[in-house]
Coordinates of C-alpha atoms and ligand atoms in Angstrom, one line a residue:
Chain A
M1 CA 27.2 1.7 32.6
A2 CA 23.7 1.0 33.1
F3 CA 21.3 2.7 30.7
A4 CA 18.8 5.2 31.6
L5 CA 16.6 7.5 29.4
S6 CA 16.4 11.3 30.0
A7 CA 13.5 12.7 31.8
E8 CA 12.0 14.0 28.4
A9 CA 12.6 10.6 27.0
E10 CA 11.0 9.0 29.9
Q11 CA 7.9 10.9 29.4
K12 CA 7.9 10.1 25.8
L13 CA 7.9 6.3 26.9
N14 CA 5.1 6.6 29.2
E15 CA 3.1 8.2 26.3
I16 CA 3.8 5.3 24.2
M17 CA 2.9 2.7 26.6
A18 CA -0.3 4.7 27.2
R19 CA -1.5 3.7 23.6
Y20 CA -1.6 -0.1 24.0
P21 CA -3.7 -2.3 26.2
N22 CA -0.5 -4.0 27.4
K23 CA 3.0 -3.1 28.1
M24 CA 4.4 -5.8 25.7
A25 CA 3.0 -4.0 22.8
A26 CA 5.5 -1.0 23.6
C27 CA 8.5 -3.1 22.9
I28 CA 9.4 -1.9 19.2
P29 CA 8.7 1.6 20.0
A30 CA 10.4 1.5 23.2
L31 CA 13.5 -0.1 21.5
H32 CA 13.5 2.5 19.1
L33 CA 13.5 5.2 21.6
C34 CA 16.1 3.7 23.5
Q35 CA 18.2 2.9 20.4
E36 CA 18.2 6.7 19.6
A37 CA 19.2 7.7 23.0
N38 CA 22.2 5.1 22.8
D39 CA 24.2 6.2 19.8
N40 CA 21.9 4.3 17.5
W41 CA 22.5 0.8 18.8
V42 CA 20.7 -1.6 21.3
S43 CA 23.4 -2.9 24.0
D44 CA 22.7 -5.4 26.6
D45 CA 22.1 -2.7 28.9
V46 CA 19.4 -1.3 26.7
I47 CA 17.9 -4.7 26.5
E48 CA 17.8 -5.1 30.3
F49 CA 16.2 -1.5 30.7
V50 CA 13.5 -2.2 28.4
A51 CA 12.6 -5.8 29.8
Q52 CA 12.4 -4.3 33.2
R53 CA 10.3 -1.2 32.2
L54 CA 7.9 -3.5 30.2
E55 CA 8.0 -6.3 32.8
L56 CA 9.2 -8.5 29.9
G57 CA 12.0 -11.4 30.1
T58 CA 15.1 -10.4 28.5
A59 CA 15.2 -13.3 26.4
H60 CA 12.0 -12.1 24.7
V61 CA 13.6 -8.6 24.1
K62 CA 16.5 -10.1 22.8
G63 CA 14.5 -12.1 20.7
V64 CA 12.8 -9.2 19.1
V65 CA 15.9 -7.0 18.8
T66 CA 17.5 -10.0 16.7
F67 CA 14.6 -10.5 14.5
Y68 CA 14.2 -6.8 13.0
T69 CA 17.0 -5.6 10.8
L70 CA 16.7 -2.0 12.2
F71 CA 18.0 -2.7 15.6
N72 CA 21.7 -2.6 15.6
Q73 CA 23.5 -4.7 17.9
K74 CA 26.8 -3.1 17.3
R75 CA 27.6 0.7 17.3
P76 CA 27.3 2.1 13.9
G77 CA 29.0 5.1 12.5
K78 CA 27.5 8.8 13.2
H79 CA 25.4 8.5 10.0
Q80 CA 23.9 5.2 8.6
L81 CA 23.3 5.2 4.9
W82 CA 21.3 2.6 3.2
V83 CA 21.3 1.9 -0.9
C84 CA 18.3 0.2 -2.1
H85 CA 19.5 -2.6 -4.1
T86 CA 16.1 -4.4 -5.0
L87 CA 15.0 -4.9 -8.6
S88 CA 13.6 -1.6 -9.4
C89 CA 16.4 0.4 -8.1
A90 CA 19.0 -2.3 -9.6
M91 CA 17.3 -1.6 -12.9
R92 CA 18.0 2.1 -12.5
G93 CA 21.6 1.7 -11.4
A94 CA 21.8 1.0 -7.6
E95 CA 24.8 -1.3 -8.1
D96 CA 26.7 1.5 -9.5
I97 CA 25.7 3.6 -6.6
L98 CA 26.8 1.2 -4.0
H99 CA 30.0 0.6 -5.7
H100 CA 30.5 4.5 -5.6
C101 CA 29.7 4.8 -2.0
E102 CA 32.0 1.9 -1.3
K103 CA 34.9 3.5 -3.0
R104 CA 34.3 6.9 -1.6
L105 CA 34.0 5.8 1.8
G106 CA 36.7 3.2 1.8
V107 CA 34.5 0.4 3.1
H108 CA 32.5 -2.6 2.0
V109 CA 28.9 -2.9 2.5
G110 CA 28.1 -3.4 6.4
G111 CA 31.5 -1.7 7.4
T112 CA 32.0 1.8 8.9
S113 CA 34.1 4.3 7.2
P114 CA 37.5 4.5 9.0
D115 CA 36.7 8.1 10.2
G116 CA 33.7 6.6 11.9
K117 CA 31.2 9.0 10.2
V118 CA 29.3 6.7 7.8
T119 CA 27.9 3.0 8.3
L120 CA 27.1 1.7 4.7
R121 CA 24.5 -0.7 4.2
T122 CA 21.9 -2.1 1.5
A123 CA 18.3 -1.9 1.8
E124 CA 15.5 -4.0 0.3
C125 CA 13.0 -2.2 -1.5
L126 CA 11.9 1.2 0.3
A127 CA 8.7 1.8 -1.2
A128 CA 10.3 4.5 -3.5
C129 CA 10.6 2.6 -6.7
G130 CA 9.0 5.0 -9.0
T131 CA 11.8 7.5 -8.0
A132 CA 14.8 4.8 -8.2
P133 CA 17.5 4.8 -7.5
V134 CA 17.0 5.7 -3.8
I135 CA 19.3 6.0 -0.7
Q136 CA 18.3 6.6 2.9
V137 CA 20.7 8.5 5.3
D138 CA 19.6 8.3 8.9
K139 CA 15.8 9.3 8.4
T140 CA 15.9 11.0 4.9
Y141 CA 15.2 9.5 1.6
Y142 CA 17.0 10.7 -1.3
E143 CA 15.4 9.8 -4.5
N144 CA 16.0 10.0 -8.3
L145 CA 19.8 10.1 -7.7
S146 CA 22.8 10.4 -10.1
I147 CA 26.6 9.7 -8.9
A148 CA 27.0 13.4 -8.8
D149 CA 24.2 13.6 -6.1
V150 CA 25.5 10.6 -4.3
D151 CA 29.0 12.6 -4.2
R152 CA 27.2 15.8 -3.0
I153 CA 25.2 13.8 -0.2
L154 CA 28.4 12.3 1.0
D155 CA 30.5 15.4 0.9
G156 CA 27.9 16.8 3.4
L157 CA 28.2 13.6 5.6
V158 CA 31.9 13.3 5.5
K159 CA 32.5 17.5 6.2
G160 CA 29.6 17.6 8.8
A161 CA 30.8 17.6 12.4
Chain B
M1 CA -10.1 3.2 -22.3
I2 CA -8.2 5.1 -19.8
K3 CA -10.4 6.9 -17.3
Q4 CA -7.9 8.9 -15.0
T5 CA -9.2 9.8 -11.7
T6 CA -8.2 11.9 -8.8
Y7 CA -10.0 10.7 -5.7
L8 CA -6.5 10.1 -3.7
S9 CA -4.2 11.8 -5.9
H10 CA -5.8 15.3 -6.3
S11 CA -3.5 16.7 -3.8
Y12 CA -0.2 15.0 -5.0
G13 CA 2.4 17.6 -5.7
K14 CA 0.4 20.7 -4.1
P15 CA 1.8 22.7 -1.5
N16 CA 0.7 21.6 2.0
S17 CA -1.6 19.0 0.5
W18 CA -1.3 17.1 3.8
T19 CA -2.8 19.6 6.1
L20 CA -6.6 19.3 7.1
S21 CA -7.6 22.8 5.5
A22 CA -6.1 21.4 2.1
Y23 CA -8.1 18.3 2.6
E24 CA -11.3 19.8 3.5
S25 CA -11.4 22.4 0.7
A26 CA -11.0 19.6 -1.7
G27 CA -14.1 18.1 -0.5
G28 CA -12.7 15.8 2.3
Y29 CA -14.3 14.3 5.6
R30 CA -17.7 14.2 3.7
G31 CA -17.6 10.6 3.1
V32 CA -17.3 9.8 7.0
R33 CA -20.2 12.2 7.9
K34 CA -22.3 10.2 5.5
A35 CA -21.0 6.9 7.2
L36 CA -21.6 7.9 10.4
A37 CA -25.2 8.9 9.8
L38 CA -25.7 5.1 8.9
T39 CA -26.4 2.2 11.6
R40 CA -23.0 -0.1 11.9
E41 CA -25.0 -2.7 9.7
G42 CA -25.7 0.1 7.3
V43 CA -22.1 1.0 6.9
I44 CA -21.0 -2.7 6.1
E45 CA -24.0 -3.0 3.6
E46 CA -23.0 0.1 1.9
A47 CA -19.4 -0.7 2.0
K48 CA -20.1 -3.9 0.0
K49 CA -21.7 -2.3 -2.7
A50 CA -18.1 -0.4 -3.5
H51 CA -16.7 -3.7 -4.5
V52 CA -13.2 -2.4 -3.2
R53 CA -11.1 -5.1 -3.4
G54 CA -8.2 -5.5 -0.9
R55 CA -5.2 -3.2 -2.3
G56 CA -2.7 -4.8 -0.3
G57 CA -2.3 -7.5 -2.8
A58 CA -4.8 -10.4 -1.8
G59 CA -7.9 -8.7 -3.4
F60 CA -10.1 -9.6 -0.9
D61 CA -13.5 -7.6 -0.8
C62 CA -13.2 -5.0 1.9
G63 CA -17.0 -4.7 2.9
T64 CA -17.1 -8.6 3.2
K65 CA -14.1 -8.6 5.3
W66 CA -15.5 -6.0 7.6
S67 CA -18.8 -8.3 7.8
F68 CA -16.8 -11.0 9.4
M69 CA -16.3 -9.2 12.6
P70 CA -18.6 -10.5 15.5
K71 CA -21.8 -8.3 16.0
E72 CA -21.4 -8.3 19.7
S73 CA -18.3 -9.4 21.8
K74 CA -17.2 -8.7 25.3
K75 CA -13.6 -8.0 24.0
P76 CA -12.9 -4.6 22.4
H77 CA -12.4 -4.8 18.4
Y78 CA -9.4 -3.3 16.6
L79 CA -8.7 -2.0 13.3
V80 CA -5.3 -2.4 12.1
V81 CA -4.0 -0.6 9.1
N82 CA -1.1 -2.2 7.2
A83 CA 1.2 0.4 6.0
D84 CA 4.4 -2.0 5.9
E85 CA 4.6 -1.5 2.2
G86 CA 7.5 -3.7 1.4
E87 CA 6.8 -5.7 -1.6
P88 CA 9.3 -4.9 -4.1
G89 CA 8.0 -2.7 -6.9
T90 CA 5.4 -1.2 -4.6
F91 CA 5.3 2.4 -3.7
K92 CA 1.8 3.6 -3.6
D93 CA 0.9 3.5 0.1
R94 CA 3.7 5.9 0.8
S95 CA 2.5 8.5 -1.5
I96 CA -1.2 8.5 0.2
M97 CA 0.5 8.6 3.7
E98 CA 2.8 11.6 2.6
M99 CA 0.8 13.7 0.4
N100 CA -2.9 12.9 1.6
P101 CA -2.7 11.5 5.1
H102 CA -6.5 12.8 6.0
S103 CA -7.9 10.5 3.3
L104 CA -6.5 7.5 5.5
I105 CA -7.5 9.1 8.9
E106 CA -11.1 9.5 7.0
G107 CA -11.1 5.9 6.2
C108 CA -10.1 4.7 9.4
I109 CA -13.0 6.2 11.2
I110 CA -15.3 4.7 8.6
G111 CA -13.9 1.4 9.2
C112 CA -13.7 1.6 12.9
Y113 CA -17.4 2.4 12.9
G114 CA -18.3 -0.3 10.4
I115 CA -16.3 -3.0 12.6
G116 CA -17.4 -1.8 16.0
A117 CA -13.6 -0.7 16.9
H118 CA -12.8 2.2 18.9
A119 CA -9.1 2.0 18.4
C120 CA -6.9 1.8 15.5
Y121 CA -3.3 1.3 15.1
I122 CA -1.6 2.4 12.0
Y123 CA 1.4 -0.1 11.6
V124 CA 4.1 1.8 9.3
R125 CA 7.5 0.5 8.4
D126 CA 10.0 2.0 10.3
E127 CA 11.9 3.6 7.1
L128 CA 9.0 5.8 6.3
H129 CA 9.8 8.2 8.8
L130 CA 8.0 11.2 6.6
S131 CA 4.8 9.0 6.4
K132 CA 4.7 8.7 10.3
A133 CA 5.3 12.2 10.9
R134 CA 2.4 13.4 8.3
L135 CA 0.0 10.9 9.7
W136 CA 0.7 12.0 13.4
G137 CA 0.3 15.5 12.4
A138 CA -3.1 14.5 10.6
I139 CA -4.3 12.8 13.7
R140 CA -3.5 15.8 15.9
E141 CA -5.1 18.2 13.4
A142 CA -8.1 15.9 13.3
K143 CA -8.4 15.5 17.2
A144 CA -8.2 19.3 17.7
K145 CA -11.2 19.7 15.4
G146 CA -13.2 17.1 17.1
Y147 CA -13.1 14.4 14.3
L148 CA -11.1 12.0 16.4
G149 CA -11.7 11.5 20.3
N150 CA -15.0 10.9 22.0
N151 CA -17.2 12.4 19.8
P152 CA -16.0 12.4 16.2
F153 CA -18.4 14.8 14.0
G154 CA -20.4 15.1 17.1
K155 CA -21.5 11.1 17.2
D156 CA -21.1 9.4 20.5
Y157 CA -18.8 7.0 19.2
P158 CA -15.3 7.3 20.4
V159 CA -12.2 6.7 18.1
E160 CA -8.6 6.9 18.6
L161 CA -5.9 6.5 16.1
Y162 CA -2.4 5.6 16.7
V163 CA 0.7 5.3 14.5
H164 CA 3.0 2.2 15.3
S165 CA 6.4 1.7 13.9
G166 CA 8.1 -1.4 12.5
A167 CA 11.6 -2.2 12.6
G168 CA 12.7 -3.5 9.4
A169 CA 11.0 -6.9 8.1
Y170 CA 9.2 -7.4 5.0
I171 CA 7.4 -10.5 6.5
C172 CA 5.5 -8.1 8.9
G173 CA 3.3 -7.0 6.0
E174 CA 1.7 -10.2 6.3
E175 CA -1.2 -9.6 8.4
T176 CA -0.6 -12.2 11.2
A177 CA 3.0 -11.4 11.5
L178 CA 2.0 -7.7 11.7
L179 CA -0.2 -8.4 14.5
N180 CA 2.6 -10.3 16.6
S181 CA 4.9 -7.5 15.7
L182 CA 2.3 -5.2 16.9
E183 CA 2.1 -6.9 20.0
G184 CA 5.8 -6.6 20.8
R185 CA 7.0 -9.9 19.6
R186 CA 9.1 -11.2 16.6
G187 CA 7.1 -10.9 13.3
E188 CA 6.5 -14.4 12.8
P189 CA 3.3 -15.2 10.8
R190 CA 0.5 -17.2 12.8
L191 CA -1.2 -20.4 11.8
K192 CA -5.0 -19.5 10.6
P193 CA -7.5 -20.3 11.8
P194 CA -8.2 -18.5 14.2
F195 CA -8.6 -15.8 11.8
P196 CA -8.0 -12.3 12.7
A197 CA -11.5 -11.4 12.9
Q198 CA -11.8 -14.0 15.8
Y199 CA -8.5 -13.7 17.3
G200 CA -6.5 -10.7 16.2
A201 CA -4.6 -7.9 17.8
F202 CA -4.1 -8.7 21.8
G203 CA -6.5 -11.6 21.2
C204 CA -9.4 -9.5 20.2
P205 CA -11.5 -9.4 17.1
S206 CA -9.7 -7.3 14.6
T207 CA -9.5 -6.3 11.1
V208 CA -6.2 -5.6 9.0
N209 CA -6.7 -3.6 6.0
N210 CA -4.1 -2.0 3.6
V211 CA -3.7 1.9 3.5
E212 CA -5.1 2.5 0.1
T213 CA -8.2 0.1 0.7
L214 CA -9.3 2.4 3.9
A215 CA -8.2 5.7 2.1
I216 CA -10.5 4.8 -0.9
M217 CA -13.4 3.9 1.2
A218 CA -13.7 7.6 2.1
S219 CA -14.3 8.7 -1.5
A220 CA -16.4 5.7 -2.0
F221 CA -18.7 6.6 0.8
D222 CA -18.7 10.3 -0.3
M223 CA -19.8 9.4 -3.7
G224 CA -22.2 6.5 -2.9
C225 CA -20.6 3.2 -2.9
D226 CA -22.7 1.8 -5.8
E227 CA -22.1 4.6 -8.2
F228 CA -18.4 4.3 -7.2
S229 CA -18.1 0.8 -8.0
K230 CA -19.4 1.5 -11.4
L231 CA -16.6 3.9 -12.2
S232 CA -14.7 0.7 -12.9
E233 CA -14.8 -1.4 -16.1
L234 CA -14.7 -4.7 -14.0
H235 CA -17.8 -3.5 -12.0
P236 CA -19.3 -7.0 -13.6
F237 CA -16.5 -8.9 -11.8
N238 CA -17.1 -7.0 -8.6
D239 CA -14.0 -5.3 -8.6
G240 CA -15.1 -1.8 -8.4
G241 CA -13.9 1.9 -8.3
A242 CA -10.7 3.5 -8.9
R243 CA -7.4 2.7 -7.6
L244 CA -3.6 3.8 -7.7
F245 CA -1.4 2.2 -10.1
G246 CA 2.3 2.1 -10.1
V247 CA 5.0 1.7 -12.5
S248 CA 8.7 1.7 -12.2
G249 CA 11.8 0.2 -14.1
H250 CA 12.4 0.8 -17.6
V251 CA 9.9 3.3 -18.4
N252 CA 10.4 7.0 -19.4
R253 CA 7.8 8.2 -16.8
P254 CA 7.7 6.0 -13.5
G255 CA 5.5 6.9 -10.9
I256 CA 2.0 6.2 -9.5
Y257 CA -1.2 7.1 -11.5
E258 CA -4.6 7.0 -10.5
A259 CA -7.5 5.6 -12.6
A260 CA -10.5 3.7 -12.7
V261 CA -10.1 -0.2 -12.6
G262 CA -9.8 -1.4 -15.8
L263 CA -6.6 0.0 -16.8
T264 CA -4.4 -2.2 -18.7
L265 CA -0.7 -2.8 -18.6
R266 CA 0.0 -1.6 -22.1
E267 CA -1.9 1.8 -20.9
L268 CA -0.1 2.0 -17.7
I269 CA 3.2 1.5 -19.6
Y270 CA 2.8 3.4 -22.6
D271 CA 0.2 6.0 -22.2
L272 CA 0.6 6.9 -18.6
G273 CA 4.2 5.8 -18.1
G274 CA 5.4 7.4 -21.4
G275 CA 6.7 4.2 -22.8
V276 CA 10.1 2.0 -22.5
L277 CA 13.5 3.8 -22.1
Q278 CA 15.2 4.4 -25.1
G279 CA 12.2 3.1 -27.3
R280 CA 13.4 -0.4 -26.4
S281 CA 11.0 -3.3 -26.4
I282 CA 9.8 -5.3 -23.3
L283 CA 11.5 -8.3 -22.1
G284 CA 8.9 -9.1 -19.1
V285 CA 6.5 -7.1 -17.0
I286 CA 5.8 -8.1 -13.6
P287 CA 2.3 -7.0 -12.8
G288 CA 2.2 -6.0 -9.2
G289 CA 5.1 -6.5 -6.8
S290 CA 7.7 -9.5 -7.3
S291 CA 5.7 -12.0 -5.7
C292 CA 3.7 -12.2 -9.0
P293 CA 5.0 -13.9 -12.1
V294 CA 6.6 -12.3 -14.8
H295 CA 5.0 -12.1 -18.4
L296 CA 6.1 -11.7 -21.9
P297 CA 4.5 -9.0 -23.6
D298 CA 3.1 -11.0 -26.2
E299 CA 1.6 -13.9 -23.9
L300 CA -1.7 -14.8 -24.9
P301 CA -3.5 -16.3 -21.6
T302 CA -6.1 -18.7 -22.0
L303 CA -9.6 -17.5 -20.2
P304 CA -12.2 -19.1 -18.4
P305 CA -15.4 -19.8 -20.7
D306 CA -17.5 -17.2 -18.6
P307 CA -18.9 -14.8 -21.3
R308 CA -17.7 -11.8 -19.3
Y309 CA -14.3 -12.7 -20.5
D310 CA -15.4 -12.7 -24.2
A311 CA -14.2 -8.9 -24.7
Y312 CA -10.8 -10.1 -23.8
R313 CA -10.4 -13.2 -25.5
G314 CA -7.3 -13.5 -27.9
K315 CA -5.6 -10.4 -26.2
S316 CA -2.1 -10.1 -24.9
I317 CA -1.6 -10.1 -21.3
L318 CA -0.6 -6.2 -21.7
D319 CA -4.5 -5.8 -23.1
I320 CA -6.4 -7.5 -20.2
P321 CA -7.9 -5.0 -17.6
L322 CA -5.9 -5.1 -14.4
G323 CA -8.3 -6.8 -12.1
V324 CA -8.1 -9.3 -9.2
D325 CA -10.0 -11.9 -11.0
T326 CA -9.1 -11.2 -14.6
F327 CA -5.3 -11.5 -13.6
R328 CA -5.8 -14.8 -11.5
S329 CA -8.2 -16.5 -14.3
A330 CA -5.4 -15.3 -16.9
G331 CA -2.7 -17.4 -14.7
S332 CA -1.2 -14.3 -13.4
M333 CA -1.4 -12.2 -10.1
L334 CA -2.8 -8.8 -9.7
G335 CA -0.9 -8.2 -6.3
T336 CA -0.4 -4.7 -5.5
C337 CA -0.9 -3.2 -9.0
C338 CA 2.5 -1.7 -9.2
A339 CA 4.0 -3.1 -12.4
M340 CA 7.8 -3.4 -12.8
V341 CA 8.8 -3.2 -16.4
L342 CA 12.0 -5.0 -17.7
S343 CA 13.0 -3.8 -21.3
D344 CA 15.3 -5.8 -23.4
A345 CA 18.6 -4.5 -22.0
V346 CA 17.6 -6.5 -18.9
D347 CA 19.3 -9.9 -18.4
P348 CA 16.4 -12.0 -16.9
V349 CA 18.9 -14.3 -15.1
L350 CA 20.3 -11.4 -12.9
A351 CA 16.8 -10.2 -12.5
L352 CA 15.7 -13.5 -10.7
H353 CA 19.1 -13.4 -9.1
N354 CA 18.2 -10.1 -7.5
V355 CA 14.5 -11.2 -6.6
M356 CA 15.4 -14.4 -5.0
R357 CA 18.0 -12.7 -2.8
F358 CA 15.4 -10.5 -1.6
Y359 CA 13.4 -13.7 -0.5
R360 CA 16.4 -15.5 1.2
H361 CA 17.2 -12.3 2.9
E362 CA 13.4 -11.8 4.3
S363 CA 12.2 -15.3 5.0
C364 CA 11.3 -15.3 8.6
G365 CA 12.7 -18.6 9.0
Q366 CA 9.8 -20.3 10.7
C367 CA 8.8 -22.9 8.1
T368 CA 11.6 -25.1 6.6
P369 CA 10.4 -25.4 3.1
C370 CA 10.7 -21.6 2.9
R371 CA 13.8 -20.9 4.9
E372 CA 15.8 -23.6 3.7
G373 CA 14.2 -23.6 -0.2
C374 CA 15.1 -20.0 -0.4
G375 CA 18.5 -20.3 0.6
W376 CA 19.1 -23.3 -1.9
I377 CA 17.2 -21.4 -4.8
E378 CA 19.6 -18.3 -4.1
R379 CA 22.8 -20.6 -3.9
I380 CA 22.1 -22.3 -7.1
L381 CA 21.4 -19.2 -8.7
N382 CA 24.7 -17.5 -7.5
K383 CA 26.4 -20.5 -9.3
V384 CA 24.3 -20.2 -12.5
V385 CA 25.3 -16.4 -12.4
E386 CA 29.0 -17.8 -12.1
G387 CA 28.7 -20.1 -14.6
K388 CA 29.4 -23.3 -12.7
A389 CA 25.7 -24.5 -12.4
T390 CA 24.4 -27.6 -14.0
I391 CA 21.4 -28.2 -16.0
D392 CA 20.4 -30.6 -13.3
E393 CA 20.7 -27.9 -10.9
L394 CA 18.6 -25.5 -12.8
D395 CA 15.8 -28.2 -12.8
R396 CA 16.3 -28.8 -9.1
V397 CA 15.0 -24.9 -8.6
H398 CA 11.7 -25.9 -10.2
E399 CA 11.6 -28.7 -7.6
I400 CA 12.5 -26.6 -4.8
A401 CA 10.2 -23.9 -5.5
S402 CA 7.4 -26.5 -6.3
N403 CA 8.1 -27.8 -2.7
I404 CA 7.8 -24.7 -1.1
T405 CA 4.5 -23.5 -2.6
G406 CA 1.4 -24.6 -0.4
N407 CA 4.0 -26.0 2.5
T408 CA 4.1 -23.0 4.6
I409 CA 2.3 -21.1 7.2
C410 CA 1.9 -17.9 5.1
A411 CA 1.7 -16.9 1.5
F412 CA 5.4 -15.7 1.6
G413 CA 6.4 -19.2 0.4
D414 CA 4.2 -19.1 -2.5
G415 CA 5.1 -15.5 -3.2
A416 CA 8.9 -16.4 -3.1
A417 CA 8.4 -19.5 -5.5
Q418 CA 6.2 -17.9 -8.0
P419 CA 9.0 -15.6 -9.5
A420 CA 11.3 -18.4 -9.7
L421 CA 9.2 -20.8 -11.7
A422 CA 7.9 -18.0 -13.9
F423 CA 11.2 -16.6 -14.8
I424 CA 12.8 -20.1 -15.5
K425 CA 9.7 -21.1 -17.6
R426 CA 9.9 -18.1 -19.7
Y427 CA 13.4 -17.3 -20.0
R428 CA 14.8 -21.0 -19.9
K429 CA 17.1 -20.2 -22.7
H430 CA 18.8 -17.4 -21.0
F431 CA 19.6 -19.6 -17.9
E432 CA 20.9 -22.4 -20.0
D433 CA 23.3 -20.0 -21.9
Y434 CA 25.0 -19.3 -18.6
I435 CA 25.1 -23.0 -18.0
V436 CA 26.2 -23.8 -21.5
N437 CA 28.2 -20.5 -22.5
G438 CA 28.9 -18.8 -19.2
G439 CA 26.2 -16.3 -20.3
K440 CA 28.2 -14.9 -23.2
S441 CA 25.2 -14.1 -25.1
Q442 CA 23.3 -12.4 -22.5
T443 CA 23.6 -8.7 -21.7
R444 CA 24.7 -9.3 -18.0
R445 CA 23.2 -6.3 -16.6
L446 CA 20.0 -5.0 -15.4
T447 CA 20.4 -1.4 -16.5
V448 CA 19.9 0.3 -19.9
Ligands
FMN1 C1 4.8 -11.9 2.7 C2 3.5 -10.9 2.5 C3 3.8 -9.7 2.4 C4 2.8 -8.6 2.7 N1 2.9 -7.3 2.6 C5 2.0 -6.5 2.8 C6 2.3 -5.3 2.8 O1 3.2 -4.6 2.9 N2 1.1 -4.4 2.7 C7 -0.2 -4.7 2.6 O2 -1.4 -4.0 2.8 N3 -0.4 -6.0 2.6 C8 0.6 -6.8 2.6 N4 0.2 -8.3 2.6 C9 -1.1 -8.5 2.4 C10 -1.7 -8.8 3.8 O3 -1.4 -10.1 4.6 C11 -3.2 -8.5 4.1 O4 -3.8 -9.2 3.1 C12 -3.7 -7.3 3.5 O5 -2.9 -6.2 4.5 C13 -5.0 -7.2 4.0 O6 -5.5 -5.8 3.6 P1 -6.6 -5.5 2.3 O7 -7.7 -6.6 2.4 O8 -7.2 -4.1 2.6 O9 -5.8 -5.5 1.1 C14 1.4 -9.4 2.5 C15 1.3 -10.5 2.5 C16 2.2 -11.4 2.5 C17 1.8 -13.0 2.5
FES2 S1 13.4 -1.2 -5.2 FE1 14.3 0.5 -4.4 S2 12.7 1.5 -3.5 FE2 11.5 -0.4 -4.2

């Protein structure tokens, strides 16, 4: 089915486009907007939609999508969880947190839990090294974590509707 | 001597610190009024006196950078703020955007006026959702008060600010990659020249500045730029003012501390950072983000004959004031001034393995030496860690890293090669132990 935005999101897109001297500059913000409206992934239909609205070639938009790690080319779980595993976090126990998440969710990094609720990923330095270890769940940071904290966060995600 | 300051951090940890009223009651938006009372040339001359060295890592003088913008041009000018903060170990810009966003807004207005721009894009890495929200909130508040828009502070000089979101790519912190990304392209760095001041965002003259660089300019203008510069012990090196210092890793009180320029790593780690976890000793310190070389705590750098260095001769790297030129002369790099501390619990082989995975993952792939070299180094280190590498291969890391250095479009390549060279040089025995003994005498962990 072809992709379309709600009237409200369309208005948001127009606001975004008005910020820039040309349409191409709206490419990344437009992709974010559409990704959010499309269960957090960028399908071929989304690429087609953005290309048409911004008068860009689909190859251009696809090139952009494949460059950046935060555009999902496959549908993720309901929630996305990133464990920062760069040096400062690694020195504060990031690997333990990552393994704990893998065990609790029953997935390897990159996978989605069997109930479809959580996609587990690693992140590179999230600019929160002073409060390591750090995870990001959807749009929220959780910092200074212990394994018990992680358990509480996972409980919330798994129990949540 | 530690001179702690609170120009940017006065609001940290206070309720509603990000609001306009909190900012103004702490003396905010005075610097911009003083700047707008000057001519554009006057702003640049004043800015130069602050000797604010770029806080994004390269340490270029801010006022001098502003002066490179054309005096007159038919094209619009742009100010672009680098809020992509992604250098491993660095977490200072986020603190400004979350807890003191109006300082950046104020700095942006001064910057726009100084470079002849009417529009400014703040490029924030996507993950920092709270930062983006706080910045938009601050922009709305400033606009409602008439500080932004057609007549900021009653001056006939329109300024508009916009927050732009990245999408997950460390390389977009490199200023020309950032410009490409802002334009809606893949974030691949551009060949220079042309430099952004001639051909930047949308083909127009542009200045790219780090968040902290602009935010601190507001305080400098309020205080008077010359006086502000003199806060610094390194004023004689044209490295002025105060800045944010970060410390992370194995210290008791990791975090952001603000102080006059001139602080040493020892003060940062032991006095501000509370010392090393469990009273351990230091294995190594990375001064300002993972692209800087790692140093042994007792390293005695050779300093240039210049008499300004006399006071620091014979001192360990931990006791040399953190400055752009002082650290460059000491054979190091200041970078972002956010230090990572590795205690003696850390296995340096695993630390480099971690760092090189980062660079392999983040190389944009444009230049062959960097794209292939980062992959080769990571694969050799995989073998080292598994105890399957040879001494020959270890030597090859050195060769590969040397071949990346200077052979790429942007400085990412040097930033990736530097840690590889520095770790192997300083901890060669640990690497050899993995090769000869399977790493049996190493800690084999990164945590305490
Ligand atoms: C690979 C790479 C990554 C960089 N990342 C950042 C960054 O995240 N933030 C930043 O301000 N500067 C970063 N820089 C430095 C910028 O290219 C540029 O020097 C800086 O934004 C200029 O601002 P300043 O003069 O105010 O420091 C990076 C440079 C390189 C080579
Ligand atoms: S290393 Fe994890 S936030 Fe920087």
